[in-house]
Amino acid sequence: MSRPAETPGPPPHPETPPRPETRPGAGARPPELLPLPGGVSLRRRREADAAALNAAVRTNLAHLRPWMPWAAEAPTLQNSQEMCRAGEQVWDEGSDFMYLAGLDAEPGSVVGAFGLHGRIGPGALEIGYWVHVDHTGRGLATAAARALTGAALALPGIARVEIHCDEANAASAAVPCKLGYRLDRVQDAEITTPAETGRNLVWVLDR
C-alpha cells in the first residue's frame, strides 16, 4: 500500500485537486480501462461504484488501518458516494485519475483501488494504491502500478512518476523496486497510522 488512493471517511481528503500547473497537457487523460494479466482490469472509478467500494473498504479495515489514515473509521455509503463524485470531478478536470481493480469475470467487483495523483508538483504524477486482503501476494499491485506508470508517462507534460510509502511498509516498497524505480530520497513525514515510522521512501521513475 502506498500513500492513500482512497478516502472513504471523514479523515483528511487526499484527492484535493492540485495546482493547475501540475496537470497534464490540456485535454490529456489516461485510458479509462487498463487490462491487467490474470483476468483483472483497472477501470475508471465512477459514482456507480460507491456501494461496491464501500463494501470492499469495510471488509478490509483491519488490513488497511496500519497504513491508511482514512481507515481509522468505517465509511458510510454516503462517504463513499461523495468520494466517488469527487473522483469523477478531478478526472474531468484532468488533475487526478482514480481507478478500481476488478475481476473481469465479476463485473463491478472491487479487489483494489489505485490512483494517479497530481499532488507532487509540475510534470509529475504519484501512484497510490491498496489491494484487497484476499488478493495480496498475487502481483496485482505490481501489474497495476506497471500499467499506470506507462499510462502516466504517455501523457503530454508528464516526465516523472513517483511512489511514496513508509520505510516499514516492505510490501509496498517491493512494487517500485520490481518496476525499475530508483529510491530518490528518504524524508521525514508525520506519523498518521499505527505502523508508520515517520520515514517516507520516495521512489522515482523518469521518462
XYZ file of N, CA and C in Angstrom:
621
model
N 0.842 -1.198 0.000
C 0.000 0.000 0.000
C 0.870 1.237 0.000
N 0.621 2.086 -0.940
C 1.350 3.346 -0.989
C 0.453 4.425 -0.396
N 0.862 5.678 -0.536
C 0.028 6.745 0.010
C -1.389 6.613 -0.521
N -2.372 7.040 0.265
C -3.766 6.712 0.003
C -4.250 6.982 -1.402
N -4.942 5.987 -1.951
C -5.648 6.178 -3.200
C -7.127 6.396 -2.948
N -7.539 6.212 -1.730
C -8.951 6.330 -1.378
C -9.099 7.068 -0.062
N -10.178 7.793 0.066
C -10.526 8.436 1.319
C -12.009 8.270 1.544
N -12.455 7.127 2.121
C -13.876 6.890 2.218
C -14.552 7.557 3.389
N -13.843 8.082 4.357
C -14.484 8.597 5.556
C -14.074 10.020 5.867
N -14.308 10.461 7.108
C -14.094 11.836 7.487
C -12.653 12.326 7.497
N -11.591 11.457 7.666
C -10.237 11.987 7.755
C -9.852 12.791 6.525
N -8.701 13.513 6.587
C -8.320 14.425 5.511
C -8.341 13.775 4.131
N -8.745 14.539 3.167
C -9.010 14.043 1.818
C -7.777 14.199 0.943
N -7.209 13.087 0.368
C -6.019 13.219 -0.461
C -6.329 13.533 -1.915
N -7.607 13.703 -2.235
C -7.957 13.892 -3.631
C -8.200 15.359 -3.964
N -7.698 16.261 -3.123
C -7.831 17.678 -3.420
C -7.144 17.994 -4.734
N -7.833 18.640 -5.668
C -7.201 18.937 -6.963
C -5.913 19.718 -6.778
N -4.840 19.360 -7.497
C -3.576 20.055 -7.373
C -3.625 21.419 -8.043
N -2.551 22.160 -7.865
C -2.451 23.443 -8.544
C -2.537 23.231 -10.051
N -3.107 24.164 -10.789
C -3.303 23.964 -12.229
C -2.027 23.585 -12.972
N -0.863 24.113 -12.546
C 0.347 23.835 -13.306
C 0.819 22.392 -13.153
N 0.224 21.620 -12.227
C 0.638 20.235 -12.056
C -0.100 19.307 -13.013
N -1.052 19.810 -13.745
C -1.881 18.948 -14.577
C -1.187 18.591 -15.885
N -1.555 17.438 -16.479
C -1.023 17.099 -17.793
C -1.474 18.119 -18.838
N -0.987 17.938 -20.059
C -1.362 18.841 -21.133
C -2.868 18.943 -21.277
N -3.338 20.076 -21.758
C -4.765 20.344 -21.849
C -5.487 19.216 -22.589
N -6.527 18.702 -21.957
C -7.336 17.665 -22.579
C -6.770 16.263 -22.469
N -5.568 16.098 -21.941
C -4.935 14.777 -21.861
C -5.515 13.972 -20.707
N -5.847 12.719 -20.991
C -6.357 11.812 -19.969
C -5.781 10.427 -20.216
N -5.557 9.639 -19.174
C -5.141 8.251 -19.388
C -6.339 7.418 -19.825
N -6.117 6.190 -20.285
C -7.253 5.325 -20.647
C -8.173 5.074 -19.456
N -9.460 4.957 -19.716
C -10.414 4.676 -18.647
C -10.437 3.194 -18.284
N -9.891 2.338 -19.134
C -9.826 0.903 -18.873
C -8.424 0.412 -19.194
N -7.814 -0.273 -18.229
C -6.468 -0.816 -18.407
C -6.499 -2.299 -18.053
N -6.473 -3.199 -19.044
C -6.460 -4.632 -18.761
C -5.134 -5.041 -18.112
N -5.222 -5.944 -17.146
C -4.054 -6.478 -16.456
C -4.004 -7.987 -16.668
N -2.870 -8.622 -16.413
C -2.816 -10.082 -16.505
C -3.724 -10.743 -15.475
N -4.096 -11.983 -15.731
C -4.831 -12.766 -14.743
C -6.302 -12.468 -14.626
N -6.898 -11.897 -15.683
C -8.334 -11.657 -15.635
C -8.757 -10.526 -14.725
N -7.909 -9.505 -14.606
C -8.196 -8.329 -13.783
C -8.055 -7.093 -14.663
N -8.838 -6.059 -14.380
C -8.722 -4.802 -15.112
C -8.808 -3.635 -14.144
N -8.156 -2.561 -14.516
C -8.361 -1.277 -13.863
C -9.401 -0.509 -14.656
N -10.393 0.026 -13.979
C -11.422 0.826 -14.639
C -11.545 2.172 -13.940
N -11.895 3.170 -14.699
C -12.135 4.473 -14.095
C -13.205 4.356 -13.023
N -12.942 4.928 -11.861
C -13.908 4.863 -10.771
C -15.062 5.822 -11.032
N -16.269 5.317 -10.910
C -17.483 6.087 -11.146
C -18.346 6.120 -9.889
N -19.300 7.046 -9.884
C -20.214 7.127 -8.744
C -20.982 5.830 -8.559
N -21.264 5.119 -9.654
C -21.983 3.845 -9.568
C -21.204 2.775 -8.818
N -19.905 2.989 -8.609
C -19.074 2.025 -7.883
C -19.121 2.216 -6.371
N -19.838 3.209 -5.894
C -19.757 3.581 -4.484
C -20.113 2.427 -3.541
N -21.175 1.693 -3.831
C -21.597 0.625 -2.913
C -20.562 -0.495 -2.866
N -20.040 -0.898 -4.023
C -19.036 -1.961 -4.053
C -17.745 -1.507 -3.389
N -17.359 -0.271 -3.600
C -16.160 0.249 -2.964
C -16.337 0.313 -1.452
N -17.499 0.793 -1.024
C -17.777 0.878 0.401
C -17.680 -0.491 1.059
N -18.265 -1.500 0.428
C -18.226 -2.854 0.985
C -16.796 -3.369 1.050
N -15.994 -3.092 0.014
C -14.608 -3.563 -0.006
C -13.786 -2.897 1.086
N -13.947 -1.603 1.258
C -13.195 -0.900 2.291
C -13.570 -1.411 3.671
N -14.867 -1.576 3.925
C -15.305 -2.036 5.240
C -14.780 -3.444 5.523
N -14.721 -4.288 4.510
C -14.182 -5.635 4.679
C -12.693 -5.607 4.994
N -12.002 -4.600 4.499
C -10.537 -4.540 4.590
C -10.018 -3.585 5.656
N -10.861 -3.096 6.544
C -10.419 -2.085 7.500
C -9.219 -2.543 8.328
N -9.261 -3.770 8.854
C -8.137 -4.240 9.671
C -6.856 -4.333 8.850
N -6.984 -4.685 7.592
C -5.854 -4.791 6.676
C -5.289 -3.417 6.329
N -6.160 -2.420 6.207
C -5.755 -1.089 5.768
C -5.319 -0.180 6.914
N -5.882 -0.390 8.092
C -5.691 0.556 9.197
C -4.227 0.798 9.567
N -3.332 -0.201 9.509
C -1.936 0.079 9.872
C -1.250 1.111 8.996
N -1.726 1.306 7.752
C -1.018 2.156 6.797
C -1.841 3.318 6.262
N -3.160 3.244 6.329
C -4.006 4.263 5.704
C -4.743 5.070 6.771
N -4.459 6.366 6.896
C -5.116 7.148 7.954
C -6.631 7.198 7.820
N -7.154 7.132 6.587
C -8.599 7.199 6.395
C -9.308 5.915 6.821
N -8.544 4.846 7.111
C -9.163 3.586 7.527
C -9.394 3.521 9.031
N -9.166 4.619 9.731
C -9.398 4.628 11.180
C -10.873 4.436 11.507
N -11.755 4.846 10.602
C -13.196 4.716 10.800
C -13.834 4.072 9.578
N -14.875 3.293 9.817
C -15.595 2.679 8.700
C -16.378 3.751 7.950
N -16.290 3.790 6.626
C -17.025 4.800 5.864
C -18.506 4.451 5.766
N -19.331 5.461 5.730
C -20.736 5.246 5.401
C -20.868 5.182 3.888
N -21.995 4.694 3.421
C -22.241 4.690 1.985
C -22.225 6.112 1.441
N -22.736 7.064 2.202
C -22.719 8.458 1.765
C -21.288 8.954 1.604
N -20.400 8.589 2.557
C -18.984 8.955 2.416
C -18.437 8.482 1.076
N -18.701 7.217 0.755
C -18.161 6.626 -0.472
C -18.773 7.269 -1.712
N -20.049 7.599 -1.642
C -20.689 8.273 -2.772
C -20.065 9.641 -3.010
N -19.824 10.374 -1.929
C -19.227 11.699 -2.055
C -17.813 11.605 -2.628
N -17.060 10.604 -2.162
C -15.704 10.430 -2.640
C -15.684 10.069 -4.118
N -16.592 9.198 -4.528
C -16.645 8.817 -5.944
C -17.032 9.994 -6.820
N -17.953 10.818 -6.341
C -18.309 12.019 -7.108
C -17.108 12.949 -7.223
N -16.376 13.112 -6.120
C -15.181 13.962 -6.157
C -14.156 13.399 -7.130
N -14.023 12.066 -7.169
C -13.090 11.440 -8.092
C -13.465 11.675 -9.542
N -14.767 11.635 -9.830
C -15.208 11.925 -11.197
C -14.867 13.375 -11.574
N -15.033 14.269 -10.617
C -14.784 15.681 -10.903
C -13.315 15.931 -11.216
N -12.403 15.379 -10.380
C -10.991 15.663 -10.617
C -10.492 14.974 -11.892
N -11.096 13.835 -12.244
C -10.740 13.205 -13.537
C -11.128 14.148 -14.678
N -12.364 14.634 -14.635
C -12.826 15.532 -15.694
C -11.979 16.794 -15.769
N -11.494 17.262 -14.627
C -10.648 18.450 -14.594
C -9.226 18.144 -15.073
N -8.864 16.866 -15.101
C -7.543 16.474 -15.574
C -6.450 16.574 -14.543
N -6.807 16.487 -13.251
C -5.792 16.625 -12.205
C -5.428 15.290 -11.552
N -6.418 14.486 -11.226
C -6.205 13.175 -10.617
C -7.041 12.154 -11.379
N -6.562 10.890 -11.373
C -7.236 9.851 -12.147
C -7.386 8.616 -11.260
N -8.626 8.359 -10.827
C -8.908 7.327 -9.837
C -9.450 6.069 -10.519
N -8.872 4.918 -10.123
C -9.237 3.630 -10.698
C -9.633 2.639 -9.608
N -10.434 1.651 -10.012
C -10.694 0.468 -9.201
C -10.215 -0.757 -9.967
N -9.663 -1.722 -9.241
C -9.311 -3.010 -9.831
C -10.476 -3.961 -9.609
N -10.855 -4.670 -10.658
C -11.962 -5.615 -10.554
C -11.683 -6.868 -11.351
N -12.350 -7.951 -10.989
C -12.221 -9.211 -11.708
C -13.069 -9.154 -12.971
N -12.488 -9.517 -14.094
C -13.223 -9.475 -15.352
C -14.441 -10.397 -15.325
N -14.334 -11.499 -14.582
C -15.436 -12.462 -14.507
C -16.547 -12.002 -13.568
N -16.300 -10.938 -12.815
C -17.296 -10.420 -11.873
C -17.426 -8.909 -12.090
N -18.177 -8.499 -13.100
C -18.326 -7.074 -13.388
C -18.782 -6.283 -12.160
N -18.133 -5.162 -11.930
C -18.479 -4.319 -10.788
C -17.760 -4.683 -9.514
N -16.971 -5.747 -9.514
C -16.253 -6.149 -8.305
C -15.119 -5.169 -8.009
N -14.681 -5.147 -6.747
C -13.586 -4.279 -6.309
C -12.585 -5.114 -5.529
N -11.386 -5.261 -6.093
C -10.325 -6.009 -5.399
C -9.120 -5.117 -5.128
N -9.290 -3.835 -5.299
C -8.228 -2.883 -5.011
C -8.574 -1.517 -5.558
N -7.836 -0.529 -5.137
C -8.057 0.841 -5.592
C -6.710 1.483 -5.883
N -6.663 2.255 -6.968
C -5.420 2.843 -7.450
C -5.691 4.257 -7.928
N -4.656 5.061 -7.970
C -4.841 6.421 -8.460
C -3.563 7.021 -8.991
N -3.714 7.939 -9.926
C -2.636 8.814 -10.378
C -2.952 10.199 -9.833
N -2.068 10.703 -8.971
C -2.346 11.946 -8.248
C -1.389 13.049 -8.683
N -1.934 14.234 -8.906
C -1.124 15.368 -9.322
C -0.654 16.239 -8.185
N -0.430 15.654 -7.019
C -0.149 16.447 -5.818
C 1.343 16.673 -5.567
N 2.224 16.230 -6.472
C 3.656 16.297 -6.178
C 4.391 17.342 -7.016
N 3.659 18.179 -7.726
C 4.301 19.266 -8.451
C 4.229 19.108 -9.951
N 4.725 20.106 -10.667
C 4.609 20.137 -12.129
C 5.314 18.960 -12.797
N 4.694 18.463 -13.865
C 5.328 17.454 -14.696
C 5.410 16.074 -14.094
N 4.632 15.798 -13.063
C 4.757 14.516 -12.371
C 3.410 14.041 -11.851
N 3.273 12.725 -11.706
C 2.113 12.120 -11.073
C 2.596 11.080 -10.064
N 1.846 10.927 -8.993
C 2.165 9.939 -7.961
C 1.133 8.819 -8.003
N 1.605 7.581 -7.924
C 0.715 6.426 -7.886
C 0.409 6.076 -6.431
N -0.883 5.954 -6.128
C -1.318 5.470 -4.827
C -2.129 4.205 -5.007
N -2.123 3.305 -4.001
C -2.831 2.041 -4.190
C -3.044 1.295 -2.888
N -4.065 0.443 -2.913
C -4.229 -0.621 -1.922
C -4.908 -1.803 -2.599
N -4.673 -3.002 -2.051
C -5.195 -4.238 -2.625
C -5.984 -4.994 -1.565
N -7.110 -5.548 -1.966
C -7.966 -6.352 -1.090
C -7.152 -7.457 -0.438
N -7.376 -7.676 0.852
C -6.593 -8.657 1.608
C -6.653 -10.043 0.980
N -7.756 -10.394 0.323
C -7.886 -11.717 -0.295
C -7.126 -11.836 -1.612
N -6.540 -10.727 -2.084
C -5.871 -10.736 -3.390
C -4.423 -10.251 -3.300
N -3.889 -10.156 -2.090
C -2.485 -9.774 -1.947
C -1.593 -10.966 -2.289
N -0.336 -10.667 -2.576
C 0.627 -11.716 -2.865
C 0.495 -12.341 -4.236
N -0.287 -11.748 -5.106
C -0.509 -12.298 -6.449
C 0.037 -11.393 -7.554
N 0.758 -10.361 -7.172
C 1.336 -9.455 -8.160
C 0.388 -8.406 -8.688
N -0.785 -8.255 -8.061
C -1.770 -7.305 -8.574
C -1.274 -5.868 -8.468
N -0.715 -5.494 -7.321
C -0.226 -4.121 -7.160
C 0.871 -3.814 -8.162
N 1.758 -4.769 -8.382
C 2.850 -4.556 -9.336
C 2.321 -4.404 -10.757
N 1.401 -5.288 -11.148
C 0.845 -5.212 -12.502
C 0.096 -3.906 -12.716
N -0.679 -3.505 -11.726
C -1.435 -2.265 -11.862
C -0.513 -1.055 -11.883
N 0.483 -1.044 -11.011
C 1.420 0.080 -10.989
C 2.209 0.154 -12.288
N 2.524 -0.996 -12.881
C 3.214 -1.001 -14.179
C 2.327 -0.352 -15.250
N 1.066 -0.736 -15.280
C 0.144 -0.173 -16.268
C -0.047 1.324 -16.051
N -0.166 1.738 -14.805
C -0.366 3.154 -14.513
C 0.887 3.970 -14.794
N 2.050 3.373 -14.567
C 3.299 4.072 -14.886
C 3.353 4.377 -16.382
N 3.050 3.366 -17.199
C 3.043 3.578 -18.641
C 2.014 4.594 -19.066
N 0.821 4.532 -18.478
C -0.241 5.477 -18.836
C 0.139 6.897 -18.447
N 0.772 7.050 -17.284
C 1.161 8.382 -16.829
C 2.226 8.982 -17.724
N 3.263 8.202 -18.054
C 4.368 8.730 -18.844
C 3.981 8.959 -20.306
N 2.849 8.388 -20.730
C 2.353 8.636 -22.076
C 1.610 9.965 -22.185
N 1.297 10.579 -21.040
C 0.570 11.848 -21.057
C 1.514 12.993 -21.388
N 1.109 13.906 -22.269
C 1.949 15.076 -22.546
C 2.133 15.913 -21.286
N 3.345 16.341 -21.053
C 3.636 17.167 -19.885
C 4.038 16.386 -18.660
N 3.936 15.057 -18.695
C 4.334 14.241 -17.546
C 5.670 13.565 -17.859
N 6.683 13.868 -17.053
C 8.019 13.325 -17.275
C 8.501 12.469 -16.104
N 7.712 12.395 -15.043
C 8.162 11.676 -13.851
C 6.967 11.055 -13.130
N 7.169 9.831 -12.639
C 6.160 9.169 -11.808
C 6.812 8.792 -10.482
N 6.083 8.954 -9.397
C 6.614 8.625 -8.077
C 5.678 7.675 -7.343
N 6.271 6.895 -6.434
C 5.531 6.077 -5.478
C 6.116 6.380 -4.104
N 5.267 6.723 -3.143
C 5.696 7.045 -1.789
C 5.153 5.998 -0.830
N 5.982 5.563 0.104
C 5.498 4.649 1.143
C 6.370 4.778 2.375
N 5.836 4.350 3.497
C 6.609 4.382 4.730
C 7.739 3.360 4.667
N 8.833 3.656 5.346
C 10.008 2.792 5.352
C 9.689 1.381 5.846
N 8.715 1.253 6.741
C 8.375 -0.052 7.301
C 7.464 -0.878 6.408
N 6.936 -0.267 5.359
C 5.969 -0.956 4.511
C 6.705 -1.708 3.397
N 7.267 -2.851 3.751
C 8.100 -3.607 2.818
C 7.313 -4.079 1.603
N 6.062 -4.473 1.795
C 5.266 -4.960 0.666
C 5.053 -3.865 -0.365
N 4.802 -2.652 0.099
C 4.602 -1.547 -0.833
C 5.912 -1.175 -1.512
N 6.996 -1.151 -0.777
C 8.287 -0.779 -1.354
C 8.748 -1.775 -2.412
N 8.288 -3.024 -2.314
C 8.689 -4.033 -3.299
C 8.153 -3.704 -4.686
N 7.039 -2.997 -4.761
C 6.425 -2.701 -6.057
C 7.324 -1.815 -6.918
N 7.728 -0.630 -6.460
C 8.597 0.187 -7.310
C 9.945 -0.474 -7.589
N 10.442 -1.262 -6.638
C 11.698 -1.978 -6.879
C 11.578 -2.886 -8.097
N 10.474 -3.618 -8.192
C 10.275 -4.550 -9.304
C 10.109 -3.831 -10.634
N 9.673 -2.585 -10.585
C 9.369 -1.851 -11.808
C 10.505 -0.943 -12.263
N 11.639 -0.999 -11.588
C 12.785 -0.211 -12.019
C 12.814 1.210 -11.520
N 11.965 1.559 -10.557
C 12.054 2.876 -9.931
C 13.342 2.956 -9.110
N 13.854 4.157 -8.951
C 15.008 4.355 -8.080
C 14.552 5.002 -6.771
N 15.222 4.634 -5.679
C 14.937 5.285 -4.405
C 15.624 6.641 -4.426
N 14.838 7.684 -4.580
C 15.377 9.032 -4.739
C 15.784 9.645 -3.408
N 14.970 9.410 -2.369
C 15.271 10.022 -1.078
C 14.413 9.390 0.015
N 14.852 9.586 1.238
C 14.073 9.224 2.423
C 13.826 10.521 3.180
N 12.566 10.829 3.432
C 12.243 12.104 4.050
C 11.370 11.913 5.277
N 11.491 12.823 6.215
C 10.663 12.785 7.414
C 9.216 13.085 7.052
N 8.304 12.405 7.733
C 6.876 12.598 7.485
C 6.120 12.463 8.795
N 4.990 13.112 8.860
C 4.137 12.997 10.038
C 3.621 11.571 10.162
N 3.651 11.028 11.372
C 3.100 9.700 11.614
C 1.589 9.824 11.774
N 0.848 9.134 10.901
C -0.611 9.247 10.910
C -1.315 7.911 11.109
N -0.550 6.813 11.142
C -1.152 5.484 11.327
C -0.297 4.673 12.303
N -0.843 3.578 12.851
C -0.123 2.818 13.880
C 1.194 2.207 13.420
N 1.318 1.854 12.142
C 2.510 1.126 11.691
C 3.602 2.033 11.131
N 3.321 3.293 10.921
C 4.292 4.177 10.284
C 5.459 4.516 11.203
N 6.616 4.752 10.570
C 7.824 5.113 11.299
C 8.113 6.611 11.254
N 7.463 7.321 10.321
C 7.776 8.726 10.118
C 8.912 8.951 9.138
N 9.345 7.886 8.470
C 10.367 7.990 7.423
C 9.742 7.509 6.120
N 9.632 8.425 5.183
C 8.907 8.157 3.942
C 9.879 7.916 2.796
N 9.716 6.771 2.103
C 10.532 6.457 0.945
C 9.892 7.068 -0.293
N 10.691 7.738 -1.091
C 10.198 8.353 -2.328
C 10.913 7.691 -3.493
N 10.132 6.913 -4.268
C 10.643 6.180 -5.424
C 10.283 6.945 -6.689
N 11.209 7.030 -7.639
C 11.023 7.868 -8.825
C 11.387 7.088 -10.088
N 10.576 7.272 -11.118
C 10.895 6.774 -12.450
C 10.705 7.920 -13.432
N 11.751 8.225 -14.188
C 11.697 9.311 -15.166
C 11.391 8.748 -16.554
N 10.803 9.587 -17.383
C 10.509 9.179 -18.762
C 11.800 8.808 -19.501
